């Protein structure tokens, strides 16, 4: 099957080529991001392989379908960027990679927490300048602290195990509680109680219409003063302006982000010689207690291997007419 692979980076190409053995597909590697202007590049392809910041809105899907595309193979777990109703209407099949490595994201979340708490990002710069003073670097023991986990699916459960390993108490909120999370040590409670009690709050739920701006002004006011908020899930789970006000007032004591509401115009590109015209992002970057990474939580060798292998398996299943286990349908909304 001929497949247009959008938003290709060198590492995507390397892992996909390695996985594309046996009944190989014809992979057309394209650097541009998928949008209305670039959709024409998929002409002659039966499938499009897309990543998290590709545009899969109704207009783009319509253009793809008109050009003969029948399958959208996502290289991601999240599918919030796909208009599933339009895909169904156009007869497009959508497949994803549901659980490539929950460890990669959960461990990155822990890395953000440890770095923010012990100010590793600041200490690194100080030592490079031969400044060995400790003032301003005071942290706290994670042991005995309460960590709130919002969303206890694959990543939330893995993260729960990591935090209980540190000796933390883990409170959890999820509309669909999981016994596996309980077994990992999580105690389910209401969202309000979790916000009020937690020293650290980690977001591991998907972005849906219900979770859009889940962390808004009202919920920030419920948080413990000085709490740490970490988002490795999707940017629009938090209202960034409200979070900036929370940082200014001290209600939020630390913020760790791997995702950002408006990341489409920023992340995955080297913009180091450009002026960033996103004033909200620029403001976020000024806080000493904010640590931002550019959507790299998934970026481990194991995760990329799994993403590539599952993507190739999804293409093969579609080609063979099999439903495959990784289809995304309207029932997932
Ligand atoms: P999952 O489907 O296994 O778990 C998601 C959990 O969230 C489920 O238990 C679900 O019941 C719960 N949930 C749904 N609505 C909720 C709500 N309103 N409040 C609280 N919980 C709710 O998914 P996963 O594999 O654990 O991934 C979680 C998210 O992580 C993905 O949706 C994706 O957005 C994000 N992610 C980010 C990266 C990254 O690189 N930063 C990589 C992979 C996944």
Short mmCIF file of C-alpha atoms and ligand atoms in Angstrom, two decimals:
data_model
loop_
_atom_site.label_atom_id
_atom_site.label_comp_id
_atom_site.label_asym_id
_atom_site.label_seq_id
_atom_site.Cartn_x
_atom_site.Cartn_y
_atom_site.Cartn_z
CA UNK A 1 0.00 0.00 0.00
CA UNK A 2 1.28 3.50 -0.83
CA UNK A 3 1.34 5.64 2.30
CA UNK A 4 1.98 9.39 2.67
CA UNK A 5 3.87 9.86 5.95
CA UNK A 6 3.40 13.48 7.03
CA UNK A 7 5.50 15.42 9.58
CA UNK A 8 8.40 13.03 9.03
CA UNK A 9 11.52 13.61 11.12
CA UNK A 10 14.71 11.61 10.59
CA UNK A 11 13.90 9.41 13.61
CA UNK A 12 10.39 8.61 12.27
CA UNK A 13 11.86 7.55 8.96
CA UNK A 14 14.54 5.38 10.59
CA UNK A 15 12.11 3.50 12.88
CA UNK A 16 9.40 3.10 10.21
CA UNK A 17 11.89 1.81 7.62
CA UNK A 18 13.17 -0.74 10.15
CA UNK A 19 9.62 -1.90 10.97
CA UNK A 20 8.50 -2.02 7.32
CA UNK A 21 9.89 -5.50 6.63
CA UNK A 22 8.22 -8.49 4.99
CA UNK A 23 5.03 -7.44 3.16
CA UNK A 24 6.48 -3.97 2.88
CA UNK A 25 4.42 -0.89 2.20
CA UNK A 26 5.53 1.94 -0.05
CA UNK A 27 6.20 4.71 2.44
CA UNK A 28 6.43 8.23 1.01
CA UNK A 29 8.21 10.32 3.64
CA UNK A 30 7.07 13.95 3.66
CA UNK A 31 8.52 16.62 5.95
CA UNK A 32 5.58 19.06 5.79
CA UNK A 33 2.86 18.97 8.37
CA UNK A 34 -0.52 17.86 7.02
CA UNK A 35 -2.95 20.73 6.47
CA UNK A 36 -5.16 22.10 3.72
CA UNK A 37 -2.16 23.36 1.75
CA UNK A 38 -0.24 20.08 1.88
CA UNK A 39 -3.05 17.50 1.62
CA UNK A 40 -2.47 17.30 -2.16
CA UNK A 41 0.87 15.58 -1.43
CA UNK A 42 -1.15 12.47 -0.54
CA UNK A 43 -2.42 12.09 -4.13
CA UNK A 44 -2.05 8.48 -5.24
CA UNK A 45 -1.78 7.20 -1.68
CA UNK A 46 -4.33 4.89 -0.09
CA UNK A 47 -3.23 5.81 3.42
CA UNK A 48 -1.97 8.83 5.30
CA UNK A 49 0.25 8.39 8.35
CA UNK A 50 -0.10 11.42 10.65
CA UNK A 51 1.27 12.72 13.95
CA UNK A 52 -0.16 14.79 16.82
CA UNK A 53 0.01 18.26 15.27
CA UNK A 54 -1.20 17.30 11.80
CA UNK A 55 -4.53 18.86 10.86
CA UNK A 56 -7.21 16.20 10.45
CA UNK A 57 -10.20 18.51 10.48
CA UNK A 58 -13.22 17.97 8.20
CA UNK A 59 -11.81 20.11 5.34
CA UNK A 60 -8.52 18.24 5.23
CA UNK A 61 -10.20 14.83 5.51
CA UNK A 62 -12.55 15.74 2.65
CA UNK A 63 -9.59 16.70 0.46
CA UNK A 64 -7.78 13.46 1.37
CA UNK A 65 -10.85 11.31 0.63
CA UNK A 66 -11.30 13.06 -2.74
CA UNK A 67 -7.70 12.18 -3.57
CA UNK A 68 -8.31 8.47 -2.89
CA UNK A 69 -7.12 8.13 0.72
CA UNK A 70 -9.02 5.45 2.66
CA UNK A 71 -7.01 5.03 5.86
CA UNK A 72 -5.67 7.51 8.43
CA UNK A 73 -2.96 5.72 10.42
CA UNK A 74 -2.08 7.84 13.46
CA UNK A 75 1.40 7.53 14.95
CA UNK A 76 -0.08 8.56 18.31
CA UNK A 77 -2.34 7.32 21.09
CA UNK A 78 -4.34 10.57 21.26
CA UNK A 79 -6.89 11.21 18.49
CA UNK A 80 -8.34 14.54 19.66
CA UNK A 81 -7.04 16.18 16.44
CA UNK A 82 -9.19 13.96 14.16
CA UNK A 83 -12.73 14.93 13.22
CA UNK A 84 -14.10 11.40 13.67
CA UNK A 85 -17.60 12.34 12.52
CA UNK A 86 -16.25 13.69 9.24
CA UNK A 87 -14.03 10.59 8.86
CA UNK A 88 -17.06 8.30 9.32
CA UNK A 89 -19.12 10.35 6.86
CA UNK A 90 -16.33 10.15 4.28
CA UNK A 91 -15.81 6.41 4.79
CA UNK A 92 -12.27 6.91 6.10
CA UNK A 93 -10.91 4.31 8.52
CA UNK A 94 -8.88 5.70 11.44
CA UNK A 95 -6.31 3.62 13.33
CA UNK A 96 -3.99 4.63 16.17
CA UNK A 97 -1.25 3.30 18.43
CA UNK A 98 -3.04 2.99 21.75
CA UNK A 99 -0.36 1.91 24.21
CA UNK A 100 3.13 2.11 22.76
CA UNK A 101 4.94 2.76 26.01
CA UNK A 102 3.12 4.15 29.02
CA UNK A 103 6.53 4.06 30.77
CA UNK A 104 7.95 6.72 28.43
CA UNK A 105 5.30 9.31 29.36
CA UNK A 106 4.99 8.35 33.04
CA UNK A 107 8.77 8.48 33.50
CA UNK A 108 8.99 11.86 31.76
CA UNK A 109 6.28 13.15 34.09
CA UNK A 110 8.38 11.96 37.04
CA UNK A 111 11.43 13.65 35.49
CA UNK A 112 9.57 16.98 35.34
CA UNK A 113 8.48 16.59 38.98
CA UNK A 114 11.99 15.79 40.22
CA UNK A 115 13.56 18.59 38.17
CA UNK A 116 11.02 21.19 39.31
CA UNK A 117 11.22 20.13 42.94
CA UNK A 118 15.04 19.98 43.14
CA UNK A 119 15.49 22.83 40.62
CA UNK A 120 17.79 20.74 38.44
CA UNK A 121 17.21 23.09 35.48
CA UNK A 122 18.46 26.04 37.53
CA UNK A 123 21.31 24.14 39.21
CA UNK A 124 22.60 22.98 35.81
CA UNK A 125 22.96 26.56 34.60
CA UNK A 126 24.47 27.77 37.87
CA UNK A 127 27.19 25.12 37.94
CA UNK A 128 28.11 25.88 34.32
CA UNK A 129 28.72 29.46 35.50
CA UNK A 130 30.72 28.18 38.50
CA UNK A 131 27.98 29.40 40.82
CA UNK A 132 27.79 26.76 43.54
CA UNK A 133 25.47 28.69 45.90
CA UNK A 134 22.43 26.74 47.10
CA UNK A 135 20.07 29.64 47.88
CA UNK A 136 16.91 29.29 45.85
CA UNK A 137 17.41 25.57 45.24
CA UNK A 138 15.58 24.27 48.32
CA UNK A 139 13.36 21.29 47.51
CA UNK A 140 11.07 19.00 49.48
CA UNK A 141 10.98 15.25 50.14
CA UNK A 142 8.55 13.50 47.82
CA UNK A 143 8.20 10.81 50.48
CA UNK A 144 4.96 11.35 52.39
CA UNK A 145 3.51 13.87 49.91
CA UNK A 146 0.12 13.48 48.26
CA UNK A 147 0.05 13.14 44.47
CA UNK A 148 -3.20 13.55 42.52
CA UNK A 149 -3.52 11.56 39.30
CA UNK A 150 -6.27 12.68 36.92
CA UNK A 151 -6.90 9.84 34.47
CA UNK A 152 -5.87 6.35 35.55
CA UNK A 153 -5.49 4.58 32.20
CA UNK A 154 -2.25 3.01 31.02
CA UNK A 155 -0.04 6.04 31.71
CA UNK A 156 -1.82 7.05 34.94
CA UNK A 157 -1.40 3.54 36.37
CA UNK A 158 2.28 3.43 35.47
CA UNK A 159 2.77 6.89 36.99
CA UNK A 160 0.92 5.75 40.14
CA UNK A 161 3.40 2.88 40.57
CA UNK A 162 6.34 5.27 40.19
CA UNK A 163 4.99 7.71 42.78
CA UNK A 164 4.05 5.04 45.33
CA UNK A 165 7.65 3.87 44.89
CA UNK A 166 8.76 7.27 46.19
CA UNK A 167 6.55 6.77 49.25
CA UNK A 168 3.82 9.16 48.08
CA UNK A 169 0.14 8.79 48.80
CA UNK A 170 -1.70 8.71 45.47
CA UNK A 171 -5.21 10.11 45.08
CA UNK A 172 -6.93 9.46 41.77
CA UNK A 173 -9.85 10.80 39.79
CA UNK A 174 -11.29 9.02 36.76
CA UNK A 175 -14.95 8.64 35.71
CA UNK A 176 -14.08 4.98 35.02
CA UNK A 177 -12.06 3.76 38.04
CA UNK A 178 -9.77 0.80 37.35
CA UNK A 179 -9.00 -2.01 39.77
CA UNK A 180 -5.43 -2.07 38.38
CA UNK A 181 -4.96 1.51 39.60
CA UNK A 182 -6.26 0.55 43.03
CA UNK A 183 -3.88 -2.40 43.03
CA UNK A 184 -1.06 0.04 42.19
CA UNK A 185 -1.95 1.99 45.33
CA UNK A 186 -4.31 4.72 44.09
CA UNK A 187 -7.24 5.83 46.26
CA UNK A 188 -10.12 7.18 44.17
CA UNK A 189 -11.78 10.39 45.24
CA UNK A 190 -13.68 13.31 43.71
CA UNK A 191 -11.87 15.79 41.47
CA UNK A 192 -12.49 18.57 44.01
CA UNK A 193 -11.01 16.55 46.88
CA UNK A 194 -8.00 15.56 44.76
CA UNK A 195 -7.33 19.21 43.89
CA UNK A 196 -7.68 20.32 47.50
CA UNK A 197 -5.41 17.64 48.98
CA UNK A 198 -2.64 17.10 46.45
CA UNK A 199 0.84 18.62 46.66
CA UNK A 200 1.42 17.46 43.09
CA UNK A 201 -1.27 17.12 40.40
CA UNK A 202 -0.55 15.16 37.21
CA UNK A 203 -2.85 15.08 34.18
CA UNK A 204 -3.11 11.75 32.35
CA UNK A 205 -6.60 11.92 30.80
CA UNK A 206 -7.34 12.43 27.09
CA UNK A 207 -8.44 15.74 25.59
CA UNK A 208 -12.16 15.55 24.84
CA UNK A 209 -14.93 18.19 24.79
CA UNK A 210 -15.52 17.28 28.49
CA UNK A 211 -11.87 17.68 29.52
CA UNK A 212 -11.18 20.89 27.55
CA UNK A 213 -9.84 23.40 30.14
CA UNK A 214 -10.38 20.86 32.92
CA UNK A 215 -7.96 22.97 34.92
CA UNK A 216 -9.60 26.38 34.81
CA UNK A 217 -9.71 29.36 37.18
CA UNK A 218 -12.29 27.77 39.47
CA UNK A 219 -10.35 24.53 39.82
CA UNK A 220 -7.06 26.37 40.31
CA UNK A 221 -8.71 28.16 43.25
CA UNK A 222 -9.47 24.74 44.77
CA UNK A 223 -5.81 23.73 44.65
CA UNK A 224 -3.55 23.72 47.67
CA UNK A 225 -1.49 26.94 47.73
CA UNK A 226 1.92 26.26 46.19
CA UNK A 227 0.89 22.98 44.55
CA UNK A 228 2.76 21.56 41.57
CA UNK A 229 0.82 21.02 38.33
CA UNK A 230 2.24 18.75 35.62
CA UNK A 231 0.69 18.21 32.20
CA UNK A 232 2.17 15.58 29.88
CA UNK A 233 -1.17 14.80 28.23
CA UNK A 234 -2.61 17.49 25.95
CA UNK A 235 -2.18 21.27 26.18
CA UNK A 236 -5.83 22.26 26.11
CA UNK A 237 -6.55 20.34 29.33
CA UNK A 238 -5.47 23.53 31.06
CA UNK A 239 -6.51 27.13 30.55
CA UNK A 240 -3.04 28.61 30.11
CA UNK A 241 -4.02 32.21 30.96
CA UNK A 242 -5.64 31.05 34.19
CA UNK A 243 -2.53 29.04 35.03
CA UNK A 244 -0.32 32.09 34.45
CA UNK A 245 -2.49 34.05 36.91
CA UNK A 246 -2.21 31.11 39.32
CA UNK A 247 1.59 31.24 39.05
CA UNK A 248 1.59 35.02 39.61
CA UNK A 249 -0.57 34.69 42.72
CA UNK A 250 1.48 31.75 44.06
CA UNK A 251 -1.52 29.39 44.10
CA UNK A 252 0.47 27.29 41.63
CA UNK A 253 3.96 26.83 43.04
CA UNK A 254 5.45 24.85 40.16
CA UNK A 255 4.36 24.08 36.62
CA UNK A 256 5.70 21.29 34.41
CA UNK A 257 4.50 21.11 30.82
CA UNK A 258 5.31 18.75 27.99
CA UNK A 259 2.34 19.96 25.99
CA UNK A 260 0.92 23.41 25.32
CA UNK A 261 -2.44 24.60 24.01
CA UNK A 262 -0.92 26.40 21.02
CA UNK A 263 2.00 24.04 20.45
CA UNK A 264 1.11 23.47 16.78
CA UNK A 265 2.99 26.63 15.79
CA UNK A 266 6.01 25.88 17.97
CA UNK A 267 6.84 22.32 18.86
CA UNK A 268 8.95 19.83 16.89
CA UNK A 269 10.77 22.62 15.00
CA UNK A 270 14.05 24.47 15.61
CA UNK A 271 12.90 28.08 16.00
CA UNK A 272 16.04 29.21 17.84
CA UNK A 273 16.78 32.00 15.37
CA UNK A 274 13.22 33.32 15.21
CA UNK A 275 11.20 35.72 17.33
CA UNK A 276 8.38 33.85 19.09
CA UNK A 277 5.19 35.85 18.61
CA UNK A 278 3.17 33.79 21.09
CA UNK A 279 3.10 36.15 24.10
CA UNK A 280 1.45 33.59 26.38
CA UNK A 281 4.20 31.05 25.77
CA UNK A 282 6.84 33.77 26.13
CA UNK A 283 5.37 34.76 29.51
CA UNK A 284 5.33 31.13 30.68
CA UNK A 285 9.00 30.80 29.85
CA UNK A 286 9.90 33.71 32.17
CA UNK A 287 8.90 31.96 35.40
CA UNK A 288 11.75 30.31 37.34
CA UNK A 289 9.31 27.67 38.62
CA UNK A 290 8.06 26.61 35.18
CA UNK A 291 9.72 23.83 33.22
CA UNK A 292 8.60 23.19 29.64
CA UNK A 293 9.63 20.41 27.27
CA UNK A 294 8.46 20.30 23.66
CA UNK A 295 6.18 17.23 23.57
CA UNK A 296 9.00 14.76 24.12
CA UNK A 297 7.45 12.55 26.80
CA UNK A 298 6.87 9.76 24.24
CA UNK A 299 10.39 10.06 22.86
CA UNK A 300 12.18 6.89 23.92
CA UNK A 301 13.68 4.22 21.70
CA UNK A 302 11.21 1.63 23.00
CA UNK A 303 8.22 3.89 22.30
CA UNK A 304 9.39 4.74 18.77
CA UNK A 305 9.94 1.03 18.05
CA UNK A 306 6.42 0.23 19.24
CA UNK A 307 4.86 3.14 17.36
CA UNK A 308 6.56 2.06 14.12
CA UNK A 309 5.71 -1.65 14.55
CA UNK A 310 2.06 -0.97 15.42
CA UNK A 311 1.68 1.55 12.59
CA UNK A 312 2.98 -0.97 10.05
CA UNK A 313 0.69 -3.65 11.56
CA UNK A 314 -2.28 -1.23 11.27
CA UNK A 315 -1.46 -0.62 7.58
CA UNK A 316 -1.16 -4.35 6.92
CA UNK A 317 -4.41 -5.16 8.74
CA UNK A 318 -6.26 -2.57 6.66
CA UNK A 319 -4.69 -3.86 3.43
CA UNK A 320 -5.76 -7.41 4.36
CA UNK A 321 -9.30 -6.26 5.04
CA UNK A 322 -9.04 -7.08 8.74
CA UNK A 323 -10.66 -4.74 11.26
CA UNK A 324 -7.53 -4.74 13.43
CA UNK A 325 -7.57 -4.02 17.16
CA UNK A 326 -6.57 -0.35 16.94
CA UNK A 327 -9.40 1.29 15.04
CA UNK A 328 -10.86 4.54 16.36
CA UNK A 329 -14.61 4.86 15.84
CA UNK A 330 -17.43 7.17 16.87
CA UNK A 331 -17.89 4.94 19.94
CA UNK A 332 -14.55 6.28 21.21
CA UNK A 333 -15.96 9.83 21.39
P1 LIG B 1 -5.85 5.63 28.37
O1 LIG B 1 -6.97 5.66 27.40
O2 LIG B 1 -5.23 4.32 28.72
O3 LIG B 1 -6.30 6.34 29.74
C1 LIG B 1 -6.99 7.55 29.78
C2 LIG B 1 -7.81 7.56 31.08
O4 LIG B 1 -8.39 8.86 31.22
C3 LIG B 1 -8.95 6.52 31.10
O5 LIG B 1 -8.88 5.74 32.28
C4 LIG B 1 -10.19 7.38 31.06
O6 LIG B 1 -11.29 6.81 31.78
C5 LIG B 1 -9.69 8.64 31.75
N1 LIG B 1 -10.57 9.80 31.56
C6 LIG B 1 -11.42 10.05 30.53
N2 LIG B 1 -12.08 11.20 30.77
C7 LIG B 1 -11.65 11.67 31.97
C8 LIG B 1 -11.98 12.79 32.77
N3 LIG B 1 -12.92 13.67 32.39
N4 LIG B 1 -11.34 12.96 33.94
C9 LIG B 1 -10.42 12.06 34.35
N5 LIG B 1 -10.07 10.97 33.65
C10 LIG B 1 -10.68 10.77 32.47
O7 LIG B 1 -4.76 6.62 27.77
P2 LIG B 1 -3.20 6.67 28.09
O8 LIG B 1 -2.46 5.79 27.16
O9 LIG B 1 -3.00 6.53 29.57
O10 LIG B 1 -2.86 8.18 27.62
C11 LIG B 1 -3.42 9.29 28.29
C12 LIG B 1 -3.15 10.53 27.46
O11 LIG B 1 -1.76 10.82 27.45
C13 LIG B 1 -3.50 10.42 25.97
O12 LIG B 1 -4.88 10.69 25.75
C14 LIG B 1 -2.65 11.47 25.34
O13 LIG B 1 -3.35 12.69 25.28
C15 LIG B 1 -1.49 11.63 26.33
N6 LIG B 1 -0.18 11.24 25.76
C16 LIG B 1 0.82 12.14 25.73
C17 LIG B 1 2.06 11.80 25.21
C18 LIG B 1 3.22 12.76 25.17
O14 LIG B 1 4.22 12.50 24.48
N7 LIG B 1 3.20 13.86 25.89
C19 LIG B 1 2.25 10.52 24.68
C20 LIG B 1 1.19 9.61 24.76
C21 LIG B 1 -0.03 9.97 25.30
#
